[in-house]
Amino acid sequence: VIGVFDSGIGGLTVAKAMSGLLPDYPICYFGDTARTPYGTKSPQTVIGYCLENTRFLIEKGATMIVVACNTASSVAAEALRQSFDVPILEVITPAVEMAISDRRARSIGVIGTRATVKSGVYEAKIAAMAPDLRVHSVPCPLLVPLVEEGWLTQPETRRIVKKYLHPLKTRQIDTLILGCTHYPILKEMIQEKIGKRVRIIDSSIAVVKSLESYLQAHPEQGSSLARKGTAGIFVSDVTEQFQKVAQTILRKRVVLQHVSL
Ligand code: DGL
């Protein structure tokens, strides 16, 4: 199986994109719902959680890990690569590659949690790969709870999205990276508020494309992923609300299996 983890349920946007594009690869998903959110926590705390999540997925037979959470990818990807032998894919690099692949890009906006924006990871990666581009990041801490409450079309949500995007609009960005698991769910609203000329990069799609190229380049890895391990959706806490959000994202009935790490 491919092991996928997130701070909670939001990473199912990535799992959904994976099973849409790569239906032959079963997924073992772990959502750390007992300790969510990660976006408000310190790097040290998030790194500790991510080490445990990865260990759990490897125990379940995962021979490759996709870190679906942008916060976890921002602060913990290096620590995971140093601690485990399996390939670790994160959601930051593929989105940056997709953003800079358009030669017309000049000014890139990034939105994410406080922890992601504070890490400066997007600025660092873009500076390394495309030093001429300008980058502006804005934390949008209210968007995760709004999505989790199901406030997807409310006027209050519209106003908050507009306010968060305002500094990016004045800077006339041409590309906007959705640097958080939950934002693809608000993609249409975000596109409407930032303007239709801005190219939106959905990290969940970017990571699946990069996973696809990885599997093409490593066919032996692909066949072991399809054969080994236990597929399923595991979470560290089950509530009705998590169940509801999971169903909203996957648009089908799902069974969340409880595990304690
Ligand atoms: N999964 C987190 C992210 O993508 C959002 C939720 C959280 O803060 O834990 O950054």
XYZ file of N, CA and C and ligand atoms in Angstrom:
793
model
N 0.837 -1.202 0.000
C 0.000 0.000 0.000
C 0.872 1.253 0.000
N 0.270 2.336 -0.454
C 0.919 3.634 -0.287
C 0.378 4.205 1.023
N 1.270 4.560 1.918
C 0.847 5.147 3.184
C 0.674 6.647 3.001
N -0.478 7.152 3.428
C -0.738 8.592 3.303
C -1.119 9.082 4.690
N -0.504 10.171 5.155
C -1.004 10.697 6.428
C -1.219 12.195 6.375
N -2.081 12.617 7.283
C -2.410 14.034 7.425
C -2.683 14.296 8.897
N -2.748 15.571 9.248
C -3.099 15.938 10.620
C -4.540 15.553 10.939
N -5.337 15.263 9.941
C -6.742 14.923 10.204
C -7.387 14.362 8.955
N -8.522 14.954 8.632
C -9.349 14.431 7.559
C -9.055 15.112 6.219
N -8.560 16.364 6.289
C -8.340 17.171 5.081
C -7.492 16.476 4.023
N -6.527 15.669 4.479
C -5.633 14.976 3.548
C -6.357 13.974 2.665
N -7.609 13.715 2.974
C -8.390 12.843 2.076
C -8.544 13.491 0.705
N -8.356 14.822 0.602
C -8.369 15.461 -0.730
C -7.234 14.867 -1.575
N -6.101 14.594 -0.916
C -4.959 14.002 -1.626
C -5.247 12.534 -1.952
N -5.779 11.799 -0.965
C -6.107 10.383 -1.186
C -7.120 10.250 -2.323
N -8.057 11.187 -2.363
C -9.079 11.125 -3.410
C -8.457 11.370 -4.785
N -7.584 12.368 -4.878
C -6.903 12.630 -6.145
C -6.052 11.424 -6.545
N -5.428 10.765 -5.549
C -4.606 9.584 -5.842
C -5.456 8.455 -6.398
N -6.589 8.165 -5.735
C -7.357 7.007 -6.220
C -8.056 7.324 -7.534
N -8.289 8.626 -7.829
C -8.843 8.983 -9.129
C -7.843 8.740 -10.256
N -6.598 9.175 -10.035
C -5.590 9.102 -11.096
C -4.816 7.790 -11.114
N -4.684 7.175 -9.937
C -3.879 5.944 -9.836
C -4.698 4.861 -9.132
N -5.797 4.431 -9.750
C -6.727 3.536 -9.051
C -6.140 2.166 -8.693
N -5.007 1.787 -9.300
C -4.460 0.453 -9.025
C -3.639 0.370 -7.750
N -3.418 1.506 -7.104
C -2.582 1.479 -5.909
C -3.418 1.687 -4.653
N -3.566 0.633 -3.841
C -4.346 0.778 -2.612
C -3.652 1.720 -1.619
N -4.479 2.383 -0.810
C -3.968 3.408 0.104
C -4.267 3.017 1.548
N -3.286 3.205 2.409
C -3.534 3.121 3.840
C -3.409 4.549 4.345
N -4.542 5.117 4.777
C -4.574 6.528 5.179
C -4.593 6.619 6.697
N -3.793 7.523 7.233
C -3.894 7.797 8.660
C -4.157 9.282 8.884
N -5.241 9.588 9.575
C -5.579 10.970 9.914
C -5.441 11.155 11.423
N -4.593 12.080 11.816
C -4.299 12.236 13.249
C -5.337 13.141 13.919
N -6.591 12.696 13.867
C -7.708 13.529 14.333
C -7.644 13.843 15.835
N -6.942 12.986 16.611
C -6.855 13.256 18.054
C -5.959 14.458 18.332
N -5.010 14.721 17.423
C -4.029 15.776 17.714
C -4.132 16.941 16.736
N -5.139 16.880 15.851
C -5.316 17.961 14.888
C -5.728 19.234 15.633
N -5.449 20.435 15.208
C -4.706 20.784 14.000
C -3.188 20.822 14.242
N -2.432 20.680 13.184
C -0.982 20.821 13.252
C -0.569 22.268 12.950
N -1.410 22.941 12.198
C -1.048 24.259 11.654
C -0.822 25.342 12.684
N -1.235 25.079 13.924
C -1.076 26.070 14.988
C 0.040 25.652 15.939
N 0.692 24.500 15.672
C 1.671 23.960 16.635
C 3.114 24.246 16.210
N 4.026 23.968 17.151
C 5.441 24.242 16.873
C 6.028 23.127 16.007
N 7.112 23.449 15.279
C 7.755 22.418 14.450
C 8.142 21.169 15.244
N 8.695 21.342 16.446
C 9.147 20.177 17.232
C 7.986 19.225 17.511
N 6.851 19.792 17.898
C 5.687 18.961 18.201
C 5.217 18.232 16.947
N 5.133 18.954 15.839
C 4.642 18.342 14.591
C 5.598 17.242 14.125
N 6.906 17.479 14.259
C 7.877 16.457 13.835
C 7.664 15.172 14.654
N 7.482 15.307 15.958
C 7.241 14.136 16.814
C 6.021 13.354 16.345
N 4.934 14.052 16.057
C 3.713 13.383 15.584
C 3.980 12.660 14.250
N 4.681 13.355 13.367
C 4.888 12.785 12.020
C 5.730 11.517 12.073
N 6.697 11.467 12.995
C 7.510 10.252 13.139
C 6.604 9.094 13.558
N 5.691 9.356 14.482
C 4.778 8.294 14.945
C 3.820 7.865 13.832
N 3.299 8.838 13.098
C 2.352 8.509 12.018
C 3.024 7.621 10.965
N 4.276 7.973 10.634
C 4.989 7.230 9.596
C 5.282 5.810 10.079
N 5.688 5.701 11.342
C 5.957 4.372 11.911
C 4.696 3.500 11.823
N 3.548 4.077 12.151
C 2.284 3.335 12.095
C 2.023 2.826 10.672
N 2.198 3.699 9.681
C 1.904 3.302 8.293
C 2.875 2.230 7.810
N 4.124 2.319 8.242
C 5.100 1.295 7.845
C 4.723 -0.041 8.495
N 4.258 0.016 9.723
C 3.778 -1.217 10.382
C 2.602 -1.835 9.626
N 1.811 -0.986 9.004
C 0.663 -1.477 8.225
C 1.096 -1.980 6.845
N 2.370 -1.904 6.566
C 2.877 -2.461 5.316
C 3.178 -1.435 4.238
N 3.104 -0.151 4.562
C 3.402 0.866 3.533
C 4.884 0.820 3.166
N 5.150 0.840 1.853
C 6.545 0.855 1.423
C 6.872 2.200 0.774
N 5.944 3.107 0.890
C 6.170 4.468 0.417
C 5.193 5.376 1.180
N 5.637 6.585 1.493
C 4.787 7.483 2.288
C 4.520 8.773 1.516
N 3.260 9.172 1.497
C 2.905 10.490 0.967
C 2.458 11.337 2.158
N 3.170 12.425 2.390
C 2.780 13.339 3.465
C 1.762 14.303 2.855
N 0.481 14.064 3.150
C -0.568 14.845 2.485
C -0.742 16.218 3.112
N -0.234 16.380 4.321
C -0.442 17.620 5.076
C 0.659 18.629 4.736
N 0.259 19.835 4.374
C 1.255 20.847 4.019
C 2.082 21.277 5.224
N 1.423 21.368 6.381
C 2.163 21.760 7.589
C 3.224 20.702 7.896
N 2.820 19.436 7.889
C 3.760 18.344 8.163
C 4.873 18.329 7.115
N 4.509 18.519 5.842
C 5.513 18.530 4.778
C 6.509 19.668 4.989
N 6.001 20.819 5.431
C 6.863 21.996 5.602
C 7.904 21.798 6.678
N 7.478 21.203 7.801
C 8.412 21.175 8.929
C 9.065 19.809 9.167
N 8.475 18.723 8.640
C 8.955 17.401 9.063
C 9.536 16.524 7.955
N 9.444 16.948 6.683
C 9.870 16.049 5.592
C 11.328 15.604 5.771
N 12.200 16.531 6.143
C 13.616 16.186 6.278
C 13.831 15.173 7.395
N 13.174 15.413 8.535
C 13.316 14.502 9.681
C 12.833 13.102 9.300
N 11.755 13.027 8.511
C 11.229 11.715 8.112
C 12.216 11.013 7.186
N 12.790 11.767 6.256
C 13.747 11.151 5.321
C 14.968 10.640 6.062
N 15.356 11.357 7.121
C 16.524 10.897 7.887
C 16.203 9.679 8.741
N 14.924 9.537 9.110
C 14.593 8.469 10.060
C 14.108 7.179 9.409
N 13.613 7.246 8.169
C 13.023 6.043 7.552
C 13.653 5.776 6.187
N 13.655 4.482 5.828
C 14.273 4.081 4.562
C 13.349 4.201 3.367
N 12.039 4.241 3.612
C 11.090 4.234 2.491
C 11.052 5.618 1.817
N 10.703 5.662 0.517
C 10.589 6.973 -0.129
C 9.494 7.820 0.519
N 9.804 9.099 0.730
C 8.850 10.026 1.353
C 8.529 11.108 0.327
N 7.272 11.195 -0.070
C 6.860 12.276 -0.982
C 6.108 13.318 -0.177
N 6.407 14.569 -0.406
C 5.660 15.615 0.315
C 4.916 16.487 -0.703
N 4.078 17.371 -0.190
C 3.201 18.127 -1.092
C 3.750 19.503 -1.517
N 4.909 19.891 -0.973
C 5.406 21.239 -1.268
C 6.114 21.285 -2.628
N 7.131 20.391 -2.787
C 7.950 20.435 -4.000
C 7.111 20.284 -5.275
N 6.189 19.298 -5.347
C 5.420 19.164 -6.596
C 4.612 20.426 -6.935
N 4.071 21.104 -5.915
C 3.279 22.317 -6.184
C 4.190 23.435 -6.682
N 5.378 23.525 -6.107
C 6.333 24.559 -6.544
C 6.750 24.272 -7.993
N 7.030 23.001 -8.284
C 7.440 22.656 -9.654
C 6.336 22.991 -10.645
N 5.108 22.691 -10.241
C 3.986 22.982 -11.142
C 3.842 24.499 -11.332
N 4.024 25.256 -10.250
C 3.873 26.714 -10.326
C 4.926 27.332 -11.244
N 6.180 26.881 -11.117
C 7.243 27.530 -11.894
C 7.347 26.973 -13.311
N 6.574 25.898 -13.592
C 6.644 25.309 -14.929
C 6.067 26.261 -15.986
N 5.231 27.204 -15.563
C 4.703 28.174 -16.506
C 5.689 29.332 -16.594
N 6.307 29.469 -17.764
C 7.370 30.468 -17.909
C 6.876 31.897 -17.741
N 5.559 32.062 -17.859
C 5.038 33.429 -17.708
C 4.931 33.838 -16.249
N 5.065 32.865 -15.332
C 4.912 33.184 -13.895
C 5.984 34.174 -13.458
N 5.570 35.205 -12.740
C 6.502 36.224 -12.229
C 6.347 36.400 -10.725
N 5.079 36.292 -10.298
C 4.787 36.627 -8.924
C 3.840 35.560 -8.354
N 4.352 34.825 -7.361
C 3.597 33.674 -6.855
C 3.063 33.967 -5.459
N 1.798 33.701 -5.262
C 1.188 33.823 -3.939
C 1.062 32.437 -3.334
N 1.199 32.364 -2.013
C 1.032 31.081 -1.324
C 0.106 31.323 -0.145
N -0.883 30.449 0.034
C -1.694 30.516 1.244
C -1.585 29.175 1.980
N -1.568 29.253 3.314
C -1.410 28.032 4.102
C -1.690 28.319 5.568
N -1.386 27.339 6.414
C -1.568 27.558 7.854
C -0.444 28.471 8.355
N -0.560 28.893 9.605
C 0.497 29.722 10.196
C 1.833 28.983 10.196
N 1.805 27.699 10.587
C 3.062 26.940 10.685
C 3.726 26.820 9.316
N 2.911 26.584 8.276
C 3.469 26.438 6.924
C 4.091 27.753 6.477
N 3.363 28.849 6.656
C 3.874 30.142 6.195
C 5.120 30.524 6.991
N 5.079 30.273 8.297
C 6.213 30.633 9.148
C 7.474 29.843 8.768
N 7.297 28.611 8.300
C 8.461 27.783 7.955
C 9.258 28.377 6.782
N 8.613 29.188 5.943
C 9.306 29.797 4.810
C 9.693 28.787 3.740
N 9.106 27.600 3.788
C 9.548 26.533 2.889
C 9.270 26.856 1.410
N 8.142 27.490 1.129
C 7.848 27.812 -0.279
C 8.851 28.837 -0.814
N 9.130 29.862 -0.004
C 10.110 30.883 -0.424
C 11.459 30.227 -0.701
N 11.868 29.318 0.214
C 13.179 28.689 0.070
C 13.239 27.843 -1.194
N 12.186 27.075 -1.446
C 12.207 26.189 -2.626
C 12.138 26.993 -3.917
N 11.306 28.025 -3.921
C 11.197 28.829 -5.145
C 12.507 29.583 -5.379
N 13.119 30.096 -4.311
C 14.397 30.808 -4.464
C 15.458 29.870 -5.041
N 15.405 28.579 -4.644
C 16.405 27.630 -5.143
C 16.141 27.241 -6.593
N 14.873 27.143 -6.970
C 14.554 26.630 -8.311
C 14.326 27.734 -9.335
N 13.814 28.874 -8.884
C 13.500 29.954 -9.823
C 13.720 31.292 -9.119
N 15.005 31.663 -8.950
C 15.327 32.820 -8.108
C 14.738 34.157 -8.596
N 14.310 34.222 -9.851
C 13.769 35.499 -10.343
C 12.332 35.754 -9.909
N 11.675 34.714 -9.421
C 10.253 34.884 -9.097
C 10.057 35.531 -7.730
N 9.011 36.336 -7.664
C 8.654 36.913 -6.359
C 7.661 35.981 -5.667
N 7.745 35.913 -4.343
C 6.821 35.043 -3.590
C 6.233 35.829 -2.422
N 4.930 35.720 -2.250
C 4.270 36.348 -1.099
C 3.393 35.299 -0.447
N 3.617 35.065 0.855
C 2.807 34.050 1.537
C 1.906 34.709 2.569
N 0.710 34.184 2.681
C -0.258 34.713 3.639
C -0.865 33.558 4.443
N -0.779 33.612 5.774
C -1.454 32.583 6.565
C -2.969 32.825 6.573
N -3.730 31.762 6.469
C -5.201 31.886 6.454
C -5.799 30.960 7.506
N -5.515 31.221 8.788
C -5.878 30.257 9.833
C -7.377 29.979 9.987
N -8.219 30.892 9.520
C -9.659 30.634 9.721
C -10.248 29.671 8.696
N -9.516 29.415 7.619
C -10.151 28.615 6.556
C -10.334 27.145 6.929
N -9.384 26.584 7.695
C -9.530 25.167 8.067
C -10.802 24.950 8.900
N -10.994 25.718 10.007
C -12.241 25.503 10.754
C -13.501 25.785 9.932
N -13.461 26.762 9.041
C -14.661 27.034 8.229
C -15.009 25.826 7.359
N -13.990 25.230 6.744
C -14.247 24.046 5.905
C -14.759 22.900 6.787
N -14.140 22.747 7.964
C -14.554 21.641 8.831
C -15.964 21.825 9.363
N -16.406 23.074 9.464
C -17.786 23.330 9.858
C -18.743 23.218 8.677
N -18.197 22.993 7.503
C -19.048 22.884 6.319
C -19.543 24.239 5.803
N -18.878 25.324 6.212
C -19.281 26.658 5.741
C -18.630 26.930 4.386
N -19.109 26.253 3.381
C -18.414 26.315 2.092
C -18.947 27.420 1.190
N -20.161 27.875 1.446
C -20.731 28.881 0.545
C -21.261 30.101 1.310
N -21.106 30.107 2.627
C -21.649 31.205 3.431
C -21.023 32.548 3.058
N -21.799 33.634 3.170
C -21.246 34.965 2.889
C -20.089 35.321 3.820
N -20.119 34.813 5.061
C -19.019 35.097 5.996
C -17.715 34.496 5.456
N -17.814 33.287 4.935
C -16.624 32.629 4.381
C -16.092 33.437 3.189
N -17.009 33.882 2.335
C -16.609 34.705 1.182
C -15.841 35.940 1.616
N -16.368 36.589 2.677
C -15.731 37.830 3.134
C -14.336 37.561 3.682
N -14.213 36.448 4.419
C -12.909 36.110 5.002
C -11.909 35.760 3.891
N -12.361 34.983 2.910
C -11.477 34.622 1.796
C -11.007 35.893 1.087
N -11.954 36.807 0.863
C -11.622 38.052 0.163
C -10.577 38.848 0.944
N -10.785 38.907 2.257
C -9.866 39.679 3.107
C -8.459 39.054 3.106
N -8.395 37.722 3.231
C -7.093 37.055 3.213
C -6.374 37.263 1.881
N -7.133 37.265 0.794
C -6.479 37.332 -0.521
C -6.117 38.766 -0.920
N -6.658 39.734 -0.181
C -6.452 41.128 -0.564
C -4.969 41.507 -0.769
N -4.084 41.179 0.204
C -2.677 41.559 0.004
C -2.053 40.895 -1.224
N -2.546 39.732 -1.598
C -1.999 39.047 -2.781
C -2.525 39.710 -4.048
N -3.746 40.180 -3.957
C -4.349 40.864 -5.102
C -3.621 42.177 -5.376
N -3.329 42.918 -4.302
C -2.641 44.199 -4.517
C -1.232 43.962 -5.063
N -0.653 42.829 -4.743
C 0.693 42.540 -5.278
C 0.617 41.962 -6.688
N -0.581 41.822 -7.194
C -0.797 41.344 -8.568
C -0.099 40.022 -8.857
N -0.361 39.057 -7.993
C 0.199 37.728 -8.242
C -0.428 37.147 -9.529
N 0.343 36.268 -10.205
C -0.220 35.613 -11.390
C -0.481 34.129 -11.126
N 0.063 33.626 -9.981
C -0.075 32.206 -9.646
C -0.370 32.114 -8.150
N -1.267 31.223 -7.779
C -1.579 31.078 -6.355
C -1.505 29.605 -5.968
N -0.585 29.298 -5.038
C -0.470 27.913 -4.555
C -1.400 27.727 -3.356
N -2.274 26.723 -3.450
C -3.141 26.382 -2.318
C -2.325 25.466 -1.404
N -1.676 26.072 -0.408
C -0.722 25.330 0.417
C -1.326 24.719 1.661
N -2.490 24.128 1.529
C -3.137 23.483 2.682
C -4.147 22.471 2.162
N -4.254 21.366 2.886
C -5.164 20.286 2.478
C -6.608 20.740 2.250
N -7.054 21.711 3.050
C -8.478 22.053 3.011
C -8.861 23.013 1.891
N -7.878 23.718 1.330
C -8.233 24.795 0.411
C -8.802 24.348 -0.933
N -8.429 23.160 -1.439
C -9.055 22.740 -2.704
C -10.584 22.719 -2.610
N -11.097 22.536 -1.389
C -12.552 22.486 -1.220
C -13.169 23.869 -1.451
N -12.357 24.914 -1.278
C -12.852 26.278 -1.506
C -12.305 26.859 -2.822
N -11.825 25.976 -3.675
C -11.112 26.434 -4.871
C -11.911 27.424 -5.723
N -13.190 27.104 -5.943
C -13.974 27.993 -6.812
C -14.116 29.382 -6.212
N -14.373 29.412 -4.913
C -14.517 30.707 -4.241
C -13.198 31.483 -4.280
N -12.100 30.765 -4.062
C -10.776 31.400 -4.071
C -10.484 31.960 -5.469
N -10.814 31.173 -6.487
C -10.581 31.629 -7.870
C -11.395 32.896 -8.154
N -12.645 32.868 -7.688
C -13.513 34.021 -7.925
C -12.957 35.280 -7.247
N -12.444 35.113 -6.023
C -11.970 36.278 -5.264
C -10.600 36.766 -5.743
N -9.745 35.873 -6.186
C -8.406 36.322 -6.598
C -8.430 36.806 -8.055
N -9.444 36.363 -8.791
C -9.561 36.793 -10.188
C -9.250 35.653 -11.126
N -9.957 35.624 -12.260
C -9.848 34.420 -13.093
C -8.544 34.339 -13.883
N -7.786 35.431 -13.905
C -6.505 35.359 -14.622
C -5.392 34.707 -13.801
N -5.634 34.535 -12.506
C -4.598 33.935 -11.658
C -4.681 32.409 -11.773
N -3.514 31.789 -12.014
C -3.482 30.330 -12.145
C -3.397 29.715 -10.742
N -4.354 28.849 -10.454
C -4.365 28.239 -9.131
C -3.699 26.867 -9.167
N -2.771 26.654 -8.232
C -2.085 25.362 -8.153
C -2.656 24.595 -6.963
N -3.236 23.455 -7.276
C -3.831 22.599 -6.258
C -2.766 21.556 -5.875
N -2.261 21.648 -4.641
C -1.177 20.736 -4.208
C -1.574 19.284 -4.344
N -2.877 18.975 -4.134
C -3.276 17.562 -4.167
C -3.090 16.993 -5.574
N -3.370 17.807 -6.586
C -3.184 17.319 -7.962
C -1.696 17.261 -8.299
N -0.958 18.279 -7.858
C 0.488 18.306 -8.133
C 1.183 17.079 -7.540
N 0.834 16.712 -6.317
C 1.541 15.579 -5.691
C 1.189 14.260 -6.387
N -0.032 14.129 -6.857
C -0.405 12.886 -7.532
C 0.321 12.759 -8.870
N 0.460 13.882 -9.578
C 1.217 13.840 -10.845
C 2.664 13.440 -10.577
N 3.230 13.964 -9.492
C 4.617 13.641 -9.216
C 4.744 12.178 -8.760
N 3.734 11.690 -8.060
C 3.706 10.276 -7.665
C 3.635 9.379 -8.908
N 2.841 9.795 -9.855
C 2.695 9.039 -11.098
C 4.051 8.935 -11.820
N 4.766 10.047 -11.929
C 6.083 9.989 -12.587
C 7.032 9.122 -11.788
N 6.952 9.212 -10.459
C 7.838 8.394 -9.633
C 7.592 6.910 -9.905
N 6.313 6.527 -9.966
C 5.986 5.109 -10.158
C 6.383 4.630 -11.550
N 6.287 5.537 -12.525
C 6.725 5.154 -13.875
C 8.232 4.912 -13.896
N 8.947 5.730 -13.145
C 10.407 5.596 -13.110
C 10.860 4.421 -12.239
N 10.001 3.958 -11.327
C 10.370 2.866 -10.412
C 9.305 1.776 -10.459
N 9.187 1.047 -11.593
C 8.105 0.069 -11.728
C 8.157 -1.040 -10.680
N 9.369 -1.436 -10.236
C 9.495 -2.511 -9.235
C 8.824 -2.082 -7.929
N 8.971 -0.823 -7.588
C 8.361 -0.269 -6.380
C 6.827 -0.309 -6.514
N 6.354 0.022 -7.705
C 4.927 0.037 -7.977
C 4.275 -1.308 -7.730
N 4.914 -2.409 -8.169
C 4.237 -3.694 -8.021
C 4.203 -4.115 -6.554
N 5.241 -3.762 -5.772
C 5.204 -4.143 -4.352
C 4.143 -3.321 -3.614
N 3.944 -2.075 -4.040
C 2.931 -1.231 -3.402
C 1.538 -1.808 -3.580
N 1.309 -2.376 -4.762
C -0.017 -2.902 -5.053
C -0.284 -4.202 -4.295
N 0.770 -4.933 -3.911
C 0.575 -6.254 -3.297
C 0.549 -6.231 -1.771
N 1.387 -5.398 -1.168
C 1.622 -5.523 0.274
C 0.802 -4.557 1.120
N 0.467 -5.004 2.345
C -0.078 -4.081 3.336
C -1.587 -4.059 3.445
N -2.056 -3.275 4.423
C -3.487 -3.192 4.730
C -4.019 -1.826 4.295
N -5.003 -1.849 3.390
C -5.600 -0.573 2.962
C -6.690 -0.175 3.959
N -7.032 1.085 3.987
C -8.115 1.536 4.872
C -7.917 2.973 5.291
N -8.902 3.477 6.034
C -8.792 4.837 6.555
C -8.757 4.747 8.070
N -7.597 5.037 8.636
C -7.411 4.960 10.088
C -7.325 6.367 10.658
N -7.889 6.539 11.855
C -7.827 7.855 12.509
C -7.551 7.657 13.996
N -6.965 8.683 14.629
C -6.662 8.541 16.051
C -7.831 8.961 16.948
N -8.889 9.487 16.359
C -10.111 9.768 17.118
C -11.286 9.757 16.149
N -12.393 9.153 16.570
C -13.564 9.123 15.682
C -14.675 9.968 16.296
N -15.182 10.916 15.520
C -16.378 11.660 15.953
C -17.308 11.732 14.749
N -18.556 12.099 15.044
C -19.523 12.240 13.964
C -19.070 13.286 12.954
N -18.468 14.374 13.506
C -18.047 15.474 12.647
C -16.946 15.036 11.674
N -15.958 14.264 12.170
C -14.893 13.783 11.284
C -15.484 12.895 10.196
N -16.441 12.072 10.639
C -17.109 11.174 9.705
C -17.796 11.992 8.596
N -18.433 13.079 9.019
C -19.161 13.922 8.067
C -18.217 14.598 7.073
N -17.121 15.160 7.619
C -16.159 15.844 6.747
C -15.559 14.845 5.748
N -15.251 13.629 6.246
C -14.685 12.605 5.362
C -15.647 12.312 4.217
N -16.925 12.226 4.550
C -17.913 11.936 3.507
C -18.082 13.091 2.526
N -17.971 14.332 3.061
C -18.051 15.501 2.170
C -16.894 15.469 1.174
N -15.703 15.130 1.655
C -14.536 15.145 0.758
C -14.597 13.995 -0.239
N -14.890 12.796 0.238
C -14.836 11.636 -0.655
C -16.126 11.432 -1.439
N -17.157 12.158 -1.052
C -18.482 12.046 -1.671
C -18.988 10.602 -1.708
N -18.689 9.874 -0.625
C -19.273 8.529 -0.483
C -19.239 8.138 0.983
N -19.941 7.055 1.322
C -19.942 6.582 2.702
C -18.576 6.000 3.025
N -18.029 6.376 4.184
C -16.728 5.819 4.532
C -16.751 5.303 5.970
N -15.902 4.319 6.229
C -15.775 3.802 7.586
C -14.404 4.230 8.112
N -14.425 5.026 9.185
C -13.169 5.442 9.811
C -12.826 4.413 10.877
N -11.604 3.869 10.800
C -11.199 2.869 11.797
C -10.329 3.525 12.866
N -10.710 3.311 14.115
C -9.991 3.975 15.192
C -8.701 3.230 15.569
N -7.594 3.971 15.731
C -6.365 3.381 16.258
C -5.752 4.360 17.255
N -5.084 3.827 18.272
C -4.349 4.708 19.172
C -2.866 4.495 18.876
N -2.154 5.592 18.699
C -0.721 5.434 18.408
C 0.068 5.307 19.713
N -3.536 19.503 7.116
C -3.139 20.845 7.504
C -2.329 21.459 6.362
O -2.427 21.064 5.230
C -4.337 21.714 7.817
C -5.014 21.345 9.112
C -4.126 21.508 10.309
O -3.756 22.644 10.684
O -3.774 20.494 10.885
O -1.557 22.347 6.591
